[in-house]
Amino acid sequence: KGHRMSDLGIRVAFVTSERLYDEQRGQIRRTFGCPVANGYGGRDAGFIAHQCPAGGMHITAEDIVVEILDPNGRAMRDGESGEIVVTHLATGDFPFIRYRTGDIGVLDTKSCSCGRGLPLLKEIQGRSTDFLIARDGTVMHGLALVYILRDLPEVKAFKITQETLELTCVQVVLESVLTDDLRMKIVAGFKARLGADVGIEVEQVAEILPEKSGKFRYVISRLDATKRS
């Protein structure tokens, strides 16, 4: 409606629920004219970590234990990627012990410059189903394909679904019709990362619907990348 949002006096914008991408953080910061603070948690586990003004993602270690485990339940070293598993110390009526979140993350090896002294999550890489497997077995984050679509100005929204090692489907919302040239760009970019013999199906749709939870999923894999050796 033509109203400026950057002069409302908002001191900080807190975001949670979905992964915060760098482009989203920048857009929120520019729109509201304030810093953006990320929060991480789960419906069952509650809040797990909060971002401080210095940028560190501090684990609420006063009442929660966070571990990073491999697919066999072994603890990963700080700085190594694995599944985020939490034990909540403040849920006496219904305790959560080593609750598997399904998220992939990394504990930081350093402390934050703010001086709080709490352990840090260095990265929250996304859901285990956000990871894709190339035809040669290489495991990659879905961002490898997300950036292909985000670099195409014609694409306004999208959803990537890896059905099998041999087939990945791409739904796109476009400003106009899906041209052969655009289809070829998408297919070529995906094949370069997943494998030349992988089938890439591109479908134009009117809109991308959210999941039942209300969240939007940009990347879904029917394969379990966390169980790859």
GROMACS .gro file of C-alpha atoms in nm:
model
  229
    1LYS     CA    1   0.000   0.000   0.000
    2GLY     CA    2   0.300   0.230  -0.028
    3HIS     CA    3   0.377   0.240   0.345
    4ARG     CA    4   0.743   0.240   0.448
    5MET     CA    5   0.823  -0.041   0.690
    6SER     CA    6   1.180   0.066   0.766
    7ASP     CA    7   1.085   0.365   0.984
    8LEU     CA    8   0.853   0.190   1.232
    9GLY     CA    9   1.117   0.180   1.504
   10ILE     CA   10   1.149  -0.199   1.502
   11ARG     CA   11   1.469  -0.284   1.689
   12VAL     CA   12   1.510  -0.646   1.580
   13ALA     CA   13   1.319  -0.902   1.373
   14PHE     CA   14   1.309  -1.252   1.522
   15VAL     CA   15   1.259  -1.540   1.279
   16THR     CA   16   1.209  -1.911   1.340
   17SER     CA   17   1.024  -2.219   1.212
   18GLU     CA   18   1.207  -2.254   0.879
   19ARG     CA   19   1.566  -2.233   0.765
   20LEU     CA   20   1.672  -1.871   0.716
   21TYR     CA   21   1.856  -1.821   0.388
   22ASP     CA   22   2.099  -1.534   0.337
   23GLU     CA   23   1.877  -1.372   0.073
   24GLN     CA   24   1.578  -1.386   0.309
   25ARG     CA   25   1.779  -1.233   0.593
   26GLY     CA   26   1.887  -0.948   0.365
   27GLN     CA   27   1.535  -0.883   0.240
   28ILE     CA   28   1.391  -0.875   0.594
   29ARG     CA   29   1.669  -0.642   0.710
   30ARG     CA   30   1.612  -0.402   0.420
   31THR     CA   31   1.233  -0.409   0.451
   32PHE     CA   32   1.212  -0.343   0.824
   33GLY     CA   33   1.537  -0.150   0.865
   34CYS     CA   34   1.662  -0.357   1.157
   35PRO     CA   35   1.890  -0.650   1.241
   36VAL     CA   36   1.757  -1.004   1.200
   37ALA     CA   37   1.798  -1.262   1.478
   38ASN     CA   38   1.752  -1.629   1.402
   39GLY     CA   39   1.603  -1.881   1.643
   40TYR     CA   40   1.612  -2.260   1.621
   41GLY     CA   41   1.383  -2.510   1.786
   42GLY     CA   42   1.126  -2.781   1.733
   43ARG     CA   43   0.761  -2.842   1.806
   44ASP     CA   44   0.846  -3.114   2.058
   45ALA     CA   45   1.190  -3.002   2.174
   46GLY     CA   46   1.105  -2.634   2.223
   47PHE     CA   47   1.362  -2.361   2.164
   48ILE     CA   48   1.710  -2.503   2.123
   49ALA     CA   49   1.926  -2.205   2.025
   50HIS     CA   50   1.901  -1.828   1.979
   51GLN     CA   51   2.121  -1.585   1.789
   52CYS     CA   52   2.285  -1.302   1.985
   53PRO     CA   53   2.370  -0.953   1.848
   54ALA     CA   54   2.725  -1.072   1.779
   55GLY     CA   55   2.589  -1.341   1.550
   56GLY     CA   56   2.649  -1.653   1.757
   57MET     CA   57   2.376  -1.919   1.770
   58HIS     CA   58   2.375  -1.996   2.143
   59ILE     CA   59   2.238  -2.327   2.268
   60THR     CA   60   2.009  -2.287   2.571
   61ALA     CA   61   2.239  -2.517   2.766
   62GLU     CA   62   2.079  -2.423   3.099
   63ASP     CA   63   1.798  -2.671   3.029
   64ILE     CA   64   1.891  -2.867   2.717
   65VAL     CA   65   2.172  -3.096   2.604
   66VAL     CA   66   2.253  -3.093   2.233
   67GLU     CA   67   2.453  -3.370   2.067
   68ILE     CA   68   2.557  -3.417   1.706
   69LEU     CA   69   2.539  -3.787   1.616
   70ASP     CA   70   2.618  -3.998   1.313
   71PRO     CA   71   2.361  -4.245   1.168
   72ASN     CA   72   2.485  -4.514   1.410
   73GLY     CA   73   2.433  -4.296   1.718
   74ARG     CA   74   2.800  -4.213   1.770
   75ALA     CA   75   2.890  -3.860   1.877
   76MET     CA   76   3.057  -3.642   1.615
   77ARG     CA   77   3.340  -3.410   1.706
   78ASP     CA   78   3.280  -3.035   1.718
   79GLY     CA   79   3.301  -2.899   1.365
   80GLU     CA   80   3.164  -3.220   1.208
   81SER     CA   81   2.819  -3.253   1.056
   82GLY     CA   82   2.555  -3.490   1.194
   83GLU     CA   83   2.199  -3.515   1.321
   84ILE     CA   84   2.097  -3.277   1.599
   85VAL     CA   85   1.980  -3.482   1.899
   86VAL     CA   86   1.847  -3.314   2.213
   87THR     CA   87   1.783  -3.410   2.574
   88HIS     CA   88   1.554  -3.165   2.754
   89LEU     CA   89   1.621  -3.121   3.125
   90ALA     CA   90   1.307  -2.921   3.208
   91THR     CA   91   1.034  -3.161   3.097
   92GLY     CA   92   0.983  -3.379   3.403
   93ASP     CA   93   0.630  -3.488   3.317
   94PHE     CA   94   0.726  -3.611   2.971
   95PRO     CA   95   1.104  -3.619   2.938
   96PHE     CA   96   1.277  -3.613   2.601
   97ILE     CA   97   1.600  -3.813   2.610
   98ARG     CA   98   1.815  -3.810   2.297
   99TYR     CA   99   1.525  -3.689   2.085
  100ARG     CA  100   1.614  -3.707   1.715
  101THR     CA  101   1.516  -3.381   1.550
  102GLY     CA  102   1.579  -3.493   1.192
  103ASP     CA  103   1.789  -3.178   1.142
  104ILE     CA  104   2.153  -3.175   1.036
  105GLY     CA  105   2.389  -2.937   1.212
  106VAL     CA  106   2.743  -2.864   1.330
  107LEU     CA  107   2.866  -2.760   1.676
  108ASP     CA  108   3.115  -2.475   1.676
  109THR     CA  109   3.471  -2.524   1.797
  110LYS     CA  110   3.496  -2.159   1.905
  111SER     CA  111   3.321  -1.941   2.161
  112CYS     CA  112   3.124  -1.628   2.078
  113SER     CA  113   3.278  -1.284   2.109
  114CYS     CA  114   2.976  -1.170   2.314
  115GLY     CA  115   3.116  -1.347   2.621
  116ARG     CA  116   2.804  -1.544   2.716
  117GLY     CA  117   3.004  -1.867   2.727
  118LEU     CA  118   2.723  -2.090   2.601
  119PRO     CA  119   2.800  -2.359   2.341
  120LEU     CA  120   2.730  -2.261   1.982
  121LEU     CA  121   2.564  -2.418   1.684
  122LYS     CA  122   2.794  -2.327   1.396
  123GLU     CA  123   2.551  -2.442   1.128
  124ILE     CA  124   2.195  -2.565   1.097
  125GLN     CA  125   2.213  -2.718   0.755
  126GLY     CA  126   1.851  -2.825   0.726
  127ARG     CA  127   1.643  -3.140   0.740
  128SER     CA  128   1.799  -3.475   0.661
  129THR     CA  129   1.561  -3.485   0.364
  130ASP     CA  130   1.711  -3.155   0.236
  131PHE     CA  131   2.018  -3.351   0.125
  132LEU     CA  132   2.039  -3.506  -0.220
  133ILE     CA  133   2.240  -3.795  -0.356
  134ALA     CA  134   2.405  -3.767  -0.696
  135ARG     CA  135   2.412  -4.063  -0.932
  136ASP     CA  136   2.770  -4.144  -0.826
  137GLY     CA  137   2.672  -4.155  -0.458
  138THR     CA  138   2.797  -3.808  -0.364
  139VAL     CA  139   2.582  -3.647  -0.092
  140MET     CA  140   2.515  -3.277  -0.141
  141HIS     CA  141   2.299  -3.015   0.023
  142GLY     CA  142   1.990  -2.909  -0.170
  143LEU     CA  143   2.133  -2.559  -0.194
  144ALA     CA  144   2.347  -2.688  -0.480
  145LEU     CA  145   2.027  -2.704  -0.686
  146VAL     CA  146   1.843  -2.418  -0.517
  147TYR     CA  147   2.102  -2.169  -0.641
  148ILE     CA  148   2.049  -2.282  -1.000
  149LEU     CA  149   1.684  -2.177  -0.984
  150ARG     CA  150   1.742  -1.861  -0.779
  151ASP     CA  151   1.979  -1.734  -1.046
  152LEU     CA  152   1.700  -1.750  -1.305
  153PRO     CA  153   1.495  -1.426  -1.292
  154GLU     CA  154   1.197  -1.594  -1.461
  155VAL     CA  155   1.153  -1.833  -1.166
  156LYS     CA  156   0.941  -1.688  -0.884
  157ALA     CA  157   0.895  -2.002  -0.672
  158PHE     CA  158   0.999  -2.365  -0.693
  159LYS     CA  159   1.003  -2.707  -0.532
  160ILE     CA  160   1.262  -2.979  -0.597
  161THR     CA  161   1.178  -3.345  -0.527
  162GLN     CA  162   1.434  -3.621  -0.568
  163GLU     CA  163   1.218  -3.927  -0.626
  164THR     CA  164   1.498  -4.177  -0.693
  165LEU     CA  165   1.864  -4.174  -0.790
  166GLU     CA  166   1.746  -4.174  -1.150
  167LEU     CA  167   1.469  -3.911  -1.132
  168THR     CA  168   1.434  -3.560  -0.989
  169CYS     CA  169   1.119  -3.351  -1.042
  170VAL     CA  170   1.114  -2.971  -1.043
  171GLN     CA  171   0.801  -2.759  -1.005
  172VAL     CA  172   0.837  -2.392  -1.096
  173VAL     CA  173   0.616  -2.084  -1.076
  174LEU     CA  174   0.704  -1.846  -1.359
  175GLU     CA  175   0.617  -1.495  -1.472
  176SER     CA  176   0.522  -1.631  -1.815
  177VAL     CA  177   0.520  -1.965  -1.997
  178LEU     CA  178   0.792  -2.227  -1.961
  179THR     CA  179   1.006  -2.197  -2.272
  180ASP     CA  180   1.225  -2.471  -2.417
  181ASP     CA  181   1.530  -2.254  -2.350
  182LEU     CA  182   1.448  -2.216  -1.981
  183ARG     CA  183   1.370  -2.585  -1.946
  184MET     CA  184   1.705  -2.672  -2.102
  185LYS     CA  185   1.890  -2.437  -1.863
  186ILE     CA  186   1.729  -2.604  -1.561
  187VAL     CA  187   1.788  -2.956  -1.689
  188ALA     CA  188   2.151  -2.884  -1.781
  189GLY     CA  189   2.225  -2.728  -1.442
  190PHE     CA  190   2.069  -3.018  -1.251
  191LYS     CA  191   2.239  -3.285  -1.461
  192ALA     CA  192   2.576  -3.115  -1.407
  193ARG     CA  193   2.536  -3.176  -1.034
  194LEU     CA  194   2.330  -3.495  -1.012
  195GLY     CA  195   2.468  -3.681  -1.312
  196ALA     CA  196   2.432  -3.674  -1.689
  197ASP     CA  197   2.208  -3.983  -1.694
  198VAL     CA  198   1.964  -3.858  -1.428
  199GLY     CA  199   1.616  -3.775  -1.555
  200ILE     CA  200   1.503  -3.418  -1.478
  201GLU     CA  201   1.131  -3.343  -1.515
  202VAL     CA  202   1.036  -2.973  -1.513
  203GLU     CA  203   0.671  -2.878  -1.458
  204GLN     CA  204   0.519  -2.530  -1.454
  205VAL     CA  205   0.255  -2.484  -1.183
  206ALA     CA  206   0.037  -2.194  -1.072
  207GLU     CA  207   0.159  -2.202  -0.711
  208ILE     CA  208   0.369  -2.400  -0.466
  209LEU     CA  209   0.158  -2.516  -0.174
  210PRO     CA  210   0.300  -2.535   0.180
  211GLU     CA  211   0.326  -2.858   0.375
  212LYS     CA  212   0.053  -2.957   0.623
  213SER     CA  213   0.264  -2.790   0.892
  214GLY     CA  214   0.234  -2.460   0.706
  215LYS     CA  215   0.603  -2.458   0.619
  216PHE     CA  216   0.742  -2.436   0.268
  217ARG     CA  217   0.986  -2.706   0.159
  218TYR     CA  218   1.216  -2.605  -0.124
  219VAL     CA  219   1.392  -2.942  -0.144
  220ILE     CA  220   1.264  -3.290  -0.064
  221SER     CA  221   1.450  -3.617  -0.113
  222ARG     CA  222   1.276  -3.954  -0.098
  223LEU     CA  223   1.620  -4.100  -0.027
  224ASP     CA  224   1.788  -4.096   0.314
  225ALA     CA  225   2.123  -3.926   0.261
  226THR     CA  226   2.217  -3.962   0.630
  227LYS     CA  227   2.240  -4.340   0.590
  228ARG     CA  228   2.492  -4.319   0.309
  229SER     CA  229   2.841  -4.430   0.408
   0.00000   0.00000   0.00000
